[in-house]
PDB file of C-alpha atoms and ligand atoms in Angstrom:
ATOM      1  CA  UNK A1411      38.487  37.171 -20.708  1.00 61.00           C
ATOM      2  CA  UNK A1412      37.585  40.232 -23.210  1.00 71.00           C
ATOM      3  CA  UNK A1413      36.384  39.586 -26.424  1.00 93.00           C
ATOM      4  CA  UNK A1414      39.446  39.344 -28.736  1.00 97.00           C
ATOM      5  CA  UNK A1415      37.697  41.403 -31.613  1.00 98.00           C
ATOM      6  CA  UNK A1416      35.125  43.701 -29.957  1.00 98.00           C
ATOM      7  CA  UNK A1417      35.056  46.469 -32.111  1.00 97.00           C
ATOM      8  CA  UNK A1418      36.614  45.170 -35.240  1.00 98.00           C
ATOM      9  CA  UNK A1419      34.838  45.312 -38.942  1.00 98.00           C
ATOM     10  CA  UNK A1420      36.316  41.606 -40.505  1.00 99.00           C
ATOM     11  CA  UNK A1421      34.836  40.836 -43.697  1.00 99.00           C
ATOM     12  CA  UNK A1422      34.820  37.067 -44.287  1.00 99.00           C
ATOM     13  CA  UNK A1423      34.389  35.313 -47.952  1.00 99.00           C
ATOM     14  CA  UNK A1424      32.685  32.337 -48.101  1.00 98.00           C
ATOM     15  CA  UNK A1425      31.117  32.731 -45.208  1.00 98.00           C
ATOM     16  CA  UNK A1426      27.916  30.132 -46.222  1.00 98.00           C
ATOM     17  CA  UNK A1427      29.631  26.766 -45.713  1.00 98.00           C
ATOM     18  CA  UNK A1428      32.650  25.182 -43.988  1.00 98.00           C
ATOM     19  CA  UNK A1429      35.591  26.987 -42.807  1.00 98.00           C
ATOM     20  CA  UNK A1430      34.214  30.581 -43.514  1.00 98.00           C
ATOM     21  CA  UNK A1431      31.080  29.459 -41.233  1.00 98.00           C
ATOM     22  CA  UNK A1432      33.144  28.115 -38.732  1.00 98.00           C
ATOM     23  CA  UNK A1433      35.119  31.521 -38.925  1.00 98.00           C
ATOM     24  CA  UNK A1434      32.136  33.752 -39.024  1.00 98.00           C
ATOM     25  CA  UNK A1435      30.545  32.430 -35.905  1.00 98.00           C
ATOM     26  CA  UNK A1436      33.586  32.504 -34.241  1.00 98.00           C
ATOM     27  CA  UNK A1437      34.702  36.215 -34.623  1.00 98.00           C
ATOM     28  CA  UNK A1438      30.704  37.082 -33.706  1.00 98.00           C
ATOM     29  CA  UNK A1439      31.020  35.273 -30.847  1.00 97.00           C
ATOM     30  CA  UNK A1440      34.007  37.326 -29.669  1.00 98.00           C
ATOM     31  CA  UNK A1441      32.489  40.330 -30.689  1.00 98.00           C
ATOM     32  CA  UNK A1442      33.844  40.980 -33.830  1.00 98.00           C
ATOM     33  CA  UNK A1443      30.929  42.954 -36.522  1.00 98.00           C
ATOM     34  CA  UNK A1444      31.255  40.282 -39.426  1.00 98.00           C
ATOM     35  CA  UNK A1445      30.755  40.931 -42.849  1.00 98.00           C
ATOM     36  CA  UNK A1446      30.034  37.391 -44.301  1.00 98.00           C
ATOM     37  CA  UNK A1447      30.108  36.872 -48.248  1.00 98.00           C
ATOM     38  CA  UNK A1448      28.918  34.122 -50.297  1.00 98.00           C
ATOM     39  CA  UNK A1449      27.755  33.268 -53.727  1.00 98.00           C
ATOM     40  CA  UNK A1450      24.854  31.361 -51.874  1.00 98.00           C
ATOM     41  CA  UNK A1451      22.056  33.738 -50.350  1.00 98.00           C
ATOM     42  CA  UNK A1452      20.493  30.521 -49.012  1.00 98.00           C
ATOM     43  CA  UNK A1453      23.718  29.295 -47.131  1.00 98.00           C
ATOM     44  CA  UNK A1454      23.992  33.212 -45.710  1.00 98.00           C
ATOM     45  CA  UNK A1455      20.256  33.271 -44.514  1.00 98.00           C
ATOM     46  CA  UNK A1456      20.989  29.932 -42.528  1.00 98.00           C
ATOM     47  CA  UNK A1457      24.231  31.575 -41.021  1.00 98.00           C
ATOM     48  CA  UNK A1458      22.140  34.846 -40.308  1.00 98.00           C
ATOM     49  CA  UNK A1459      19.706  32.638 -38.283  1.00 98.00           C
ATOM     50  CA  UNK A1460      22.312  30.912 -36.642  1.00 98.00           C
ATOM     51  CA  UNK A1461      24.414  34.023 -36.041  1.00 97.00           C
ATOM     52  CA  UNK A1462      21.408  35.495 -34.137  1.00 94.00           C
ATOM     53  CA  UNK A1463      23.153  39.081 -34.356  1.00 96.00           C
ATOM     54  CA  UNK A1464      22.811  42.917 -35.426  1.00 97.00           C
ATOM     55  CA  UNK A1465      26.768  42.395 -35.820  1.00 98.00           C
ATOM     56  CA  UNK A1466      26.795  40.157 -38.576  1.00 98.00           C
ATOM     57  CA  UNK A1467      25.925  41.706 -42.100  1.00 98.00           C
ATOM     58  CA  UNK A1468      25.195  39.039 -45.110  1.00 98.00           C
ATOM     59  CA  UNK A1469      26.104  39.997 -48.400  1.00 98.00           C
ATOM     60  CA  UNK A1470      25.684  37.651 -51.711  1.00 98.00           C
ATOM     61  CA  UNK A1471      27.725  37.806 -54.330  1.00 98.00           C
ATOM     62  CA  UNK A1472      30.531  36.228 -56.329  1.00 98.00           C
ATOM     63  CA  UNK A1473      33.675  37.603 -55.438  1.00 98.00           C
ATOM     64  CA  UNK A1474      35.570  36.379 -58.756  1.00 97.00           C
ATOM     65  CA  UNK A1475      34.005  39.208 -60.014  1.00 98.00           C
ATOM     66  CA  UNK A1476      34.758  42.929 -59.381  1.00 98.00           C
ATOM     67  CA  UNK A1477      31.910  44.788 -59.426  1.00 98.00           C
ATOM     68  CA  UNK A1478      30.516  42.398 -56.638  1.00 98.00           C
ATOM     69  CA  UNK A1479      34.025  43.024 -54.817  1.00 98.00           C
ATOM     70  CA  UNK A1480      33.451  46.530 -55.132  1.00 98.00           C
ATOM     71  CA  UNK A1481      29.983  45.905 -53.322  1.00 98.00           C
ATOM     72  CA  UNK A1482      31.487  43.740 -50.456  1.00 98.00           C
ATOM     73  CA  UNK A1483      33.695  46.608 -49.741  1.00 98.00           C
ATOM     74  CA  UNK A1484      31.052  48.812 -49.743  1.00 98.00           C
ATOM     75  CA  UNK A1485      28.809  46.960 -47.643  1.00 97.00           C
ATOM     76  CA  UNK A1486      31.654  47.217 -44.892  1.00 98.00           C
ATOM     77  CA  UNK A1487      31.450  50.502 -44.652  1.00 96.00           C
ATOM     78  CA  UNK A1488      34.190  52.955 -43.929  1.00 95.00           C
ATOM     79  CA  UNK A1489      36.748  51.026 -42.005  1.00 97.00           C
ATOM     80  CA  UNK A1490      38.053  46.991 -42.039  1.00 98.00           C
ATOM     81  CA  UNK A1491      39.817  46.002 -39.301  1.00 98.00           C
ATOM     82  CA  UNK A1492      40.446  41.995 -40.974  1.00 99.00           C
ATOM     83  CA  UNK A1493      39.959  40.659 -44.338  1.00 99.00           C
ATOM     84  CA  UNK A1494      39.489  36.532 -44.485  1.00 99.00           C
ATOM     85  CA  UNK A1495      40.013  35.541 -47.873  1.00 99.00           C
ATOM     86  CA  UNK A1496      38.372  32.049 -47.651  1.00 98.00           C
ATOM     87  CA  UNK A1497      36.132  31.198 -50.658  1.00 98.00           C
ATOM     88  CA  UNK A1498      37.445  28.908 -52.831  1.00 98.00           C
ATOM     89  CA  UNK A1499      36.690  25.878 -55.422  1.00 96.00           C
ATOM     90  CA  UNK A1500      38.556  22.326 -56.133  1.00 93.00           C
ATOM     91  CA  UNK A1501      39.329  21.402 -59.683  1.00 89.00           C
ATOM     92  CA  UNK A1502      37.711  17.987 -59.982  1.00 80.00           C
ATOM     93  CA  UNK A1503      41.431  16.584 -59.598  1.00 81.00           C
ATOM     94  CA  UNK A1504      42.730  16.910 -63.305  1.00 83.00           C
ATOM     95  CA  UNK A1505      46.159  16.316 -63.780  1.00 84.00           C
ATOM     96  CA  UNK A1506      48.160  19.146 -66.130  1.00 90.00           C
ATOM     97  CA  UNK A1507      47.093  17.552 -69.628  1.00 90.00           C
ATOM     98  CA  UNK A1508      43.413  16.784 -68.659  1.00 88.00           C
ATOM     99  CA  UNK A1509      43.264  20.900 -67.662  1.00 91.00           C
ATOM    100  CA  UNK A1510      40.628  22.774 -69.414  1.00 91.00           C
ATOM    101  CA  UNK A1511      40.629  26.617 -70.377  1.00 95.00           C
ATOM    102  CA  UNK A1512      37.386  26.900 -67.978  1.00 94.00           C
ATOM    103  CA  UNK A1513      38.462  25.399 -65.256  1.00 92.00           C
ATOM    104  CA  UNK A1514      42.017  27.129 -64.920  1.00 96.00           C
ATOM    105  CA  UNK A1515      39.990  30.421 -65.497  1.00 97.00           C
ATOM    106  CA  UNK A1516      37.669  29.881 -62.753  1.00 96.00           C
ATOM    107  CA  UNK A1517      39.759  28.457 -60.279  1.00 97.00           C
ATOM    108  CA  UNK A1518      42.105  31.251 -60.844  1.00 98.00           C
ATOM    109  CA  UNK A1519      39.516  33.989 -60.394  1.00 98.00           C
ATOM    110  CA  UNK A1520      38.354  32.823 -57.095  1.00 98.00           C
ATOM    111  CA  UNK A1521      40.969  31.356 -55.729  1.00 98.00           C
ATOM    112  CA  UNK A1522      43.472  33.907 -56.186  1.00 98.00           C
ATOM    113  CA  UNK A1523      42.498  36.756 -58.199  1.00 98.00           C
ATOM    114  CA  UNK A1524      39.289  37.422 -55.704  1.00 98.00           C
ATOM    115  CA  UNK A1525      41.988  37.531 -53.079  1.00 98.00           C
ATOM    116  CA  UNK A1526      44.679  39.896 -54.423  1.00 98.00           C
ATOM    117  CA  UNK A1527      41.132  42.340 -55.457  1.00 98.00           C
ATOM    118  CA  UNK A1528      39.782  42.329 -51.759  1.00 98.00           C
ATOM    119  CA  UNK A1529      43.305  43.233 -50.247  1.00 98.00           C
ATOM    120  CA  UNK A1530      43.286  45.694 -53.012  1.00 98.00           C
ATOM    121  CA  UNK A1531      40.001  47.633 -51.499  1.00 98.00           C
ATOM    122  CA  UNK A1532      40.595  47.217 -47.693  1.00 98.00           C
ATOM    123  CA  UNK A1533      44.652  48.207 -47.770  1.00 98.00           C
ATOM    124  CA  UNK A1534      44.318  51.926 -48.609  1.00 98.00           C
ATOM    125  CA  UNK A1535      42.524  51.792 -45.217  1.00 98.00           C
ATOM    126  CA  UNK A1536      44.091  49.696 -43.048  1.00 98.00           C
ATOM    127  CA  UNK A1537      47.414  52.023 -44.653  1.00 98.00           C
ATOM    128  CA  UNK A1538      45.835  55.492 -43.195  1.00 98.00           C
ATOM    129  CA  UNK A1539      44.427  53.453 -39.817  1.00 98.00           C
ATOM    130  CA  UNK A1540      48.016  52.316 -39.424  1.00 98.00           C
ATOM    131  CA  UNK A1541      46.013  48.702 -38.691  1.00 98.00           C
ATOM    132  CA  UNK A1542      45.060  45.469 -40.199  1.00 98.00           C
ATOM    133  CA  UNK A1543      44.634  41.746 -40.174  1.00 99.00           C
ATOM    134  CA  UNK A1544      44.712  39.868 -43.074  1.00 99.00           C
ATOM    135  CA  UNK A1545      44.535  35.844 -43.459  1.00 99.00           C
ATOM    136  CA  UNK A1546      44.411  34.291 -47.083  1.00 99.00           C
ATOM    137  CA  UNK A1547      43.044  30.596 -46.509  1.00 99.00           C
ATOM    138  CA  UNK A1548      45.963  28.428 -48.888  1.00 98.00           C
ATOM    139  CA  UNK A1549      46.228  24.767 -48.873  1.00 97.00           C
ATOM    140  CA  UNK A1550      48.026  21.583 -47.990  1.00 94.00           C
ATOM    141  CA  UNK A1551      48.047  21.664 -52.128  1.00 94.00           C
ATOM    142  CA  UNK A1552      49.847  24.983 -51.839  1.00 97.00           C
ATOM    143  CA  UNK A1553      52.850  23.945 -50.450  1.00 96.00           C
ATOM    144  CA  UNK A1554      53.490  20.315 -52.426  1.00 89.00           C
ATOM    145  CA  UNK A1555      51.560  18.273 -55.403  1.00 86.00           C
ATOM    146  CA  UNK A1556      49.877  15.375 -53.631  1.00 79.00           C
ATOM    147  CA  UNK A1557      46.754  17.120 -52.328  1.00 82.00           C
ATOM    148  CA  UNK A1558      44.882  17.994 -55.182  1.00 85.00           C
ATOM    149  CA  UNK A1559      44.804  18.440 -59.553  1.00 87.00           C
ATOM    150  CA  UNK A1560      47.050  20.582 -60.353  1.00 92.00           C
ATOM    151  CA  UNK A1561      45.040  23.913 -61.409  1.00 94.00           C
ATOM    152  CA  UNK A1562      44.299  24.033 -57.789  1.00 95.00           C
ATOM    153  CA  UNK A1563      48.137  23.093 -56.468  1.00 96.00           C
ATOM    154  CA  UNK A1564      49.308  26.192 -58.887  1.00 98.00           C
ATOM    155  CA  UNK A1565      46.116  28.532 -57.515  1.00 98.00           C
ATOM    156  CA  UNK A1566      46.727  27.390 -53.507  1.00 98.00           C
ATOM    157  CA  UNK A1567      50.989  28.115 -54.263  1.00 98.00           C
ATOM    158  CA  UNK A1568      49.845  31.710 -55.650  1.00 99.00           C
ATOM    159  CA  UNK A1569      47.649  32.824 -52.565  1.00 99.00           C
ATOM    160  CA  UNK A1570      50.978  31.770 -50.540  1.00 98.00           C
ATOM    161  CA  UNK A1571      52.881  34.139 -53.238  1.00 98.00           C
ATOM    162  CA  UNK A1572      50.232  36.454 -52.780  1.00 98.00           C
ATOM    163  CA  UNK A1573      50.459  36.549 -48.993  1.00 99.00           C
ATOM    164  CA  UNK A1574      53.942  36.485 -48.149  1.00 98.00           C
ATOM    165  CA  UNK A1575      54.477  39.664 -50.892  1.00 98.00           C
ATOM    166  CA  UNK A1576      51.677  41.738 -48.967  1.00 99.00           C
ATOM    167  CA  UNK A1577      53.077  40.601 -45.817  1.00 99.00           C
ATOM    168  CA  UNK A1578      56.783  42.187 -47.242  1.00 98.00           C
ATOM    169  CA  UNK A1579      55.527  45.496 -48.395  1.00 98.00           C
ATOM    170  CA  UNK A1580      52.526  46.752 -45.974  1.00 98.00           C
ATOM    171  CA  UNK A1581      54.358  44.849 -42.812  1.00 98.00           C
ATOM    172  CA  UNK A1582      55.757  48.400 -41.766  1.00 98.00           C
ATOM    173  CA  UNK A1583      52.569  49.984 -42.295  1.00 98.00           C
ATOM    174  CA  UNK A1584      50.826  47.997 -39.257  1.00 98.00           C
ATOM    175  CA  UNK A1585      49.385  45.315 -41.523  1.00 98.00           C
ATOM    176  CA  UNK A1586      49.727  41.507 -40.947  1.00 98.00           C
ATOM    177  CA  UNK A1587      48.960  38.828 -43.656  1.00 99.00           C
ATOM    178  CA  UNK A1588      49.110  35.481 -42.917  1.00 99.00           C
ATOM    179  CA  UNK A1589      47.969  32.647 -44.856  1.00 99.00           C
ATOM    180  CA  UNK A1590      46.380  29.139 -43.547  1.00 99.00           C
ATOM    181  CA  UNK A1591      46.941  26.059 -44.884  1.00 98.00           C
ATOM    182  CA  UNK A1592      44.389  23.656 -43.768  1.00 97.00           C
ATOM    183  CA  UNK A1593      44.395  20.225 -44.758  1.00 94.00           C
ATOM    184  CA  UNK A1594      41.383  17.696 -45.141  1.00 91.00           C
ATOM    185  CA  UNK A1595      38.502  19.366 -43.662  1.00 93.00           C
ATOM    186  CA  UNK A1596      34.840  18.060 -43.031  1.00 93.00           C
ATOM    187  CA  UNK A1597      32.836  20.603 -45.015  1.00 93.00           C
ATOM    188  CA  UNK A1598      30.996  21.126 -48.539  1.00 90.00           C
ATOM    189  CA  UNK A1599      34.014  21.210 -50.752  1.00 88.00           C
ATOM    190  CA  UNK A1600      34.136  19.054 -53.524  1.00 74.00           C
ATOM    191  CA  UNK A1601      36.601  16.426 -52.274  1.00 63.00           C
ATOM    192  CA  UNK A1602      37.481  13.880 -55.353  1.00 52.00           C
ATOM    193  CA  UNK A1603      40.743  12.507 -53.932  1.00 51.00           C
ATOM    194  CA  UNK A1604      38.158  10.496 -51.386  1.00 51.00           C
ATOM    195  CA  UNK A1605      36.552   9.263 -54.724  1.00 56.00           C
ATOM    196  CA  UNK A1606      37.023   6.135 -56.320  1.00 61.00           C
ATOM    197  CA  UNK A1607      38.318   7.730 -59.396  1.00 63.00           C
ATOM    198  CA  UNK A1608      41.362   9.660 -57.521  1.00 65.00           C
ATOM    199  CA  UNK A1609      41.843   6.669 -55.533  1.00 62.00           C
ATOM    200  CA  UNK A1610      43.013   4.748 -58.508  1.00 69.00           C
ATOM    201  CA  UNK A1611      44.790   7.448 -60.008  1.00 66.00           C
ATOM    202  CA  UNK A1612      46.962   8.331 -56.763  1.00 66.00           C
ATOM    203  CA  UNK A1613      46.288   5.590 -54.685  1.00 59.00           C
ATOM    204  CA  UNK A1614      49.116   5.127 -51.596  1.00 60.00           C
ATOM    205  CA  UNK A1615      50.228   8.631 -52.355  1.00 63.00           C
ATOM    206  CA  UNK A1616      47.239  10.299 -50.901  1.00 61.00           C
ATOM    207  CA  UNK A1617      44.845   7.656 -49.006  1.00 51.00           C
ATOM    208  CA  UNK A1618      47.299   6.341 -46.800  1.00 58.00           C
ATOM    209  CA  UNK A1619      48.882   9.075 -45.869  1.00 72.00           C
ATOM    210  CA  UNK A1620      46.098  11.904 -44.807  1.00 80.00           C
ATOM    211  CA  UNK A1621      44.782  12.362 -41.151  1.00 85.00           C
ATOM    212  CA  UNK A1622      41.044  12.179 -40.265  1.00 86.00           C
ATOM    213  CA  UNK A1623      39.823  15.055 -41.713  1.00 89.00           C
ATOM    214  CA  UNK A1624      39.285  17.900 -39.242  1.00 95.00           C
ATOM    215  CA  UNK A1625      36.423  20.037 -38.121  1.00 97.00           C
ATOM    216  CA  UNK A1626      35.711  22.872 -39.547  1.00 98.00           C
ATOM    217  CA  UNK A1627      36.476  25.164 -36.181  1.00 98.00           C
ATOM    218  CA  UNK A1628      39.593  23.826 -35.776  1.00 98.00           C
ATOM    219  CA  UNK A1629      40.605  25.698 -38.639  1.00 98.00           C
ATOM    220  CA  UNK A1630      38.409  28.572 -37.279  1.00 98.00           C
ATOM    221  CA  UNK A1631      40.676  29.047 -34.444  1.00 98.00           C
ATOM    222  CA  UNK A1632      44.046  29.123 -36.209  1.00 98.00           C
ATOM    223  CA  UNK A1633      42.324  31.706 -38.469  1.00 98.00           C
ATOM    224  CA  UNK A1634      41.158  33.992 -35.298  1.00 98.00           C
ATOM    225  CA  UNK A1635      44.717  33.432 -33.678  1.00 98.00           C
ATOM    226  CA  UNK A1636      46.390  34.888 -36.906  1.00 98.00           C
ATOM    227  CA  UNK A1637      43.414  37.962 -36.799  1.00 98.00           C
ATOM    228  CA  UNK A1638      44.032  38.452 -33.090  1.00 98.00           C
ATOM    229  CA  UNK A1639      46.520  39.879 -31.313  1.00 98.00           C
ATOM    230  CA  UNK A1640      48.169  37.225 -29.856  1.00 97.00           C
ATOM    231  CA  UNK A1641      50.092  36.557 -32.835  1.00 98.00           C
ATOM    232  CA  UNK A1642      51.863  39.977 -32.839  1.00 97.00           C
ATOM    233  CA  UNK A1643      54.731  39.160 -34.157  1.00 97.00           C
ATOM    234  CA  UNK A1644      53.332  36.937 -36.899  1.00 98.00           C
ATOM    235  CA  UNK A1645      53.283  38.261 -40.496  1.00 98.00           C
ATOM    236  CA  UNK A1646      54.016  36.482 -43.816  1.00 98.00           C
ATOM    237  CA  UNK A1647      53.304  33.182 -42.530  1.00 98.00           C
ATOM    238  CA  UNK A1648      52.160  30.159 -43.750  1.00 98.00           C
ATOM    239  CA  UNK A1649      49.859  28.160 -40.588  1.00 98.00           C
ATOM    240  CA  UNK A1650      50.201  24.505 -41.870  1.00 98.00           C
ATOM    241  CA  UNK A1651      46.920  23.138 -39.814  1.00 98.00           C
ATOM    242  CA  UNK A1652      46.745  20.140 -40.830  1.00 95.00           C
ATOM    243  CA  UNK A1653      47.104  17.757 -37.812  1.00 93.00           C
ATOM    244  CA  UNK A1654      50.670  17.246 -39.079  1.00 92.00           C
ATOM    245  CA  UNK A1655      49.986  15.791 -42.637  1.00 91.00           C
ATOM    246  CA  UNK A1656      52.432  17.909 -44.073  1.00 91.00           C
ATOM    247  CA  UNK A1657      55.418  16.565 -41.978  1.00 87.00           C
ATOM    248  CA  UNK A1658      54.903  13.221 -44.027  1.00 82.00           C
TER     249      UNK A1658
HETATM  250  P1  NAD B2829      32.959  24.906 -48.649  1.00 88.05           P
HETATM  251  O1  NAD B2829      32.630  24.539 -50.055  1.00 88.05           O
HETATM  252  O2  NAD B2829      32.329  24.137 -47.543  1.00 88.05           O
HETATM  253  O3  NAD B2829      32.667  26.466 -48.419  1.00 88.05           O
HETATM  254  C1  NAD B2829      33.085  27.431 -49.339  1.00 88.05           C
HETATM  255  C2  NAD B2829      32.018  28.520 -49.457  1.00 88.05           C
HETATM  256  O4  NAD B2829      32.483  29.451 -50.442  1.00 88.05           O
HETATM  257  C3  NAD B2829      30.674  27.992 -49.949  1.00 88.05           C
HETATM  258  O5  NAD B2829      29.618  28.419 -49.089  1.00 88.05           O
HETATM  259  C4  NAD B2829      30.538  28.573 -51.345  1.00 88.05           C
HETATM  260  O6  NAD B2829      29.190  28.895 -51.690  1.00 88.05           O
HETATM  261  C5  NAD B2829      31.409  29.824 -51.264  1.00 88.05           C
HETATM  262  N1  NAD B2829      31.902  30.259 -52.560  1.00 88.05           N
HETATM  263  C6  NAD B2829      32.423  29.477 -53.548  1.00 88.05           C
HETATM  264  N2  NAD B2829      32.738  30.225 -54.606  1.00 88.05           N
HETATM  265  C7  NAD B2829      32.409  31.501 -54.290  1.00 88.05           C
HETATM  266  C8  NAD B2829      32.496  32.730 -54.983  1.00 88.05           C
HETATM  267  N3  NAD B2829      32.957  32.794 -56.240  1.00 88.05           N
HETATM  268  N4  NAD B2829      32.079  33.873 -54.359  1.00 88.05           N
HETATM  269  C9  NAD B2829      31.585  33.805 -53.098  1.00 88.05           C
HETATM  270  N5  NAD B2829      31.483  32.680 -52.399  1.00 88.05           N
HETATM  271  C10 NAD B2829      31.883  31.535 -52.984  1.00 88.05           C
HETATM  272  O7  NAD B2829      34.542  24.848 -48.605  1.00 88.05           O
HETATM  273  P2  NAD B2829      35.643  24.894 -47.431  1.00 88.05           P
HETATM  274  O8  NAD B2829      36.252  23.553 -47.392  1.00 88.05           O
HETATM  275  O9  NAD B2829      35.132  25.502 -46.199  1.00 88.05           O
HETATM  276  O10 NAD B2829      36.702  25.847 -48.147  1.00 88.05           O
HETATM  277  C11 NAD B2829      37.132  27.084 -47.644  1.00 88.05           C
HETATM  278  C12 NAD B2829      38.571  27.315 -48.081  1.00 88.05           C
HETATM  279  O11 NAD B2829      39.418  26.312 -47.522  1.00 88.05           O
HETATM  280  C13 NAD B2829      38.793  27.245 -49.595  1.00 88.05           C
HETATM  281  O12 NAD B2829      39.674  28.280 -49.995  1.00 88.05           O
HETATM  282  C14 NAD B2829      39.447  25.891 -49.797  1.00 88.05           C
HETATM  283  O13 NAD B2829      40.249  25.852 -50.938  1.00 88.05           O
HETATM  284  C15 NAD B2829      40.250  25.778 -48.518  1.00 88.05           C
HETATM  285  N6  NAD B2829      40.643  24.407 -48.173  1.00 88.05           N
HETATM  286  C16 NAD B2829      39.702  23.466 -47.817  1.00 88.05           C
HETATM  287  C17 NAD B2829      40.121  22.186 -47.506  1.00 88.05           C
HETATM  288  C18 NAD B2829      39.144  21.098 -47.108  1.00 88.05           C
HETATM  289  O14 NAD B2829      39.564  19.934 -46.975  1.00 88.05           O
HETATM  290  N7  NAD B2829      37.886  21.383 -46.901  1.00 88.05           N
HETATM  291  C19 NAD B2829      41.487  21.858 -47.556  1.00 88.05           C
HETATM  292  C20 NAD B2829      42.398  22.820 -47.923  1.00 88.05           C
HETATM  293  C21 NAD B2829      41.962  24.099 -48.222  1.00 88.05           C
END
């Protein structure tokens, strides 16, 4: 079988930890160059070791902010192929009263603004290539209100807003934007509604209800479907993978 993404520039964010790991390896290991942002250097110099690869390119910075957005893109170089919007932050579960100015600022700038400013720099490209792949990681929590505070509900429904509004207007330009929506997932995000403190505060609603948590290349693979092209016809969507927790 040919490598699905020989070829191919895909930058990833959040590429340190998790589902942006899981994603990174992935597209290297079907050939894909990889561009792999994180805040962390140390997480990216543990990926570079495990990516083994002149193909994958490590760049640390913090893409809430624009200049470092501006340096991502540059690092790329002259043409991306795929964009994987994946970095993102929880919001220590606070329901809309408890919400502080500095945590509805943050989780806002790198949960959604960071996205709509990297599909700002790659789409003048992927406009003149005629080509592009572009998957905005969402949420369980961006589709209803039982997955998470709700800072992070309103951020998760915007990169769904985001996505679907791309997906509309550069569609007939020969680019596809999909979002994912993963639910639990075993990796380094903060995860309060296992704590006890959640627990009490949303008790049945959540605890009894969610599916083992999956592993981080599950999601991996629903991402690299949605980059491929075997889901040509695909654009605008929202991938619930979630092992079915959102038909409850
Ligand atoms: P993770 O914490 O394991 O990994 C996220 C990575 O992003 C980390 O390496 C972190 O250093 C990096 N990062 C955080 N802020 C950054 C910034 N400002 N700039 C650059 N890098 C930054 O988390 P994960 O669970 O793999 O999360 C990935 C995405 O999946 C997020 O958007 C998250 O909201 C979403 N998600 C996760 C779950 C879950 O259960 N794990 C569920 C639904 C959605």
């Amino acid at each position: 079988q040919p490598a699905r993404f020989s070829g191919r520039t895909i930058i990833v964010t959040g590429a340190g930890s998790g589902i942006g790991r899981a994603t990174a390896l992935r597209l290297l290991s079907e050939g894909a160059r990889v561009i792999a942002a994180d805040i962390s250097a140390e997480r990216l110099a543990v990926l570079q070791e495990d990516g083994g690869s002149d193909r994958l390119v490590g760049v640390t910075g913090d893409v809430s902010l624009q200049a470092d957005v501006d340096a991502l893109f540059l690092a790329a170089g002259p043409t991306v192929d795929g964009l994987v919007n994946n970095a993102g932050i929880m919001d220590s579960f606070l329901p809309t009263a408890e919400i502080t100015d500095e945590v509805w600022d943050r989780v806002f700038r790198v949960n959604v603004t960071s996205q709509m400013r990297l599909m700002r720099a790659v789409l003048p490209g992927m406009v003149s290539a005629g080509f592009g792949r572009i998957v905005n990681i969402a949420s369980e929590a961006g589709i209803r209100a039982g997955a998470s505070g709700t800072t992070y509900s309103a951020s998760k429904h915007a990169v769904i807003g985001l996505t679907k509004s791309t997906a509309l207007f550069y569609g007939p330009k020969g680019v596809r934007c999909n979002a994912v929506a993963p639910g639990a997932v075993k990796t380094n995000i903060e995860a309060p509604f296992l704590s006890a403190w959640a627990a009490e505060r949303l008790g049945p609603i959540m605890q009894t209800t969610i599916p083992a948590p999956a592993e981080p290349e599950e999601l991996a693979a629903s991402i690299c479907w949605l980059l491929s092209e075997d889901s040509p016809n695909v654009n605008g969507a929202v991938l619930m993978s979630d092992g079915g927790w959102s038909t409850i």
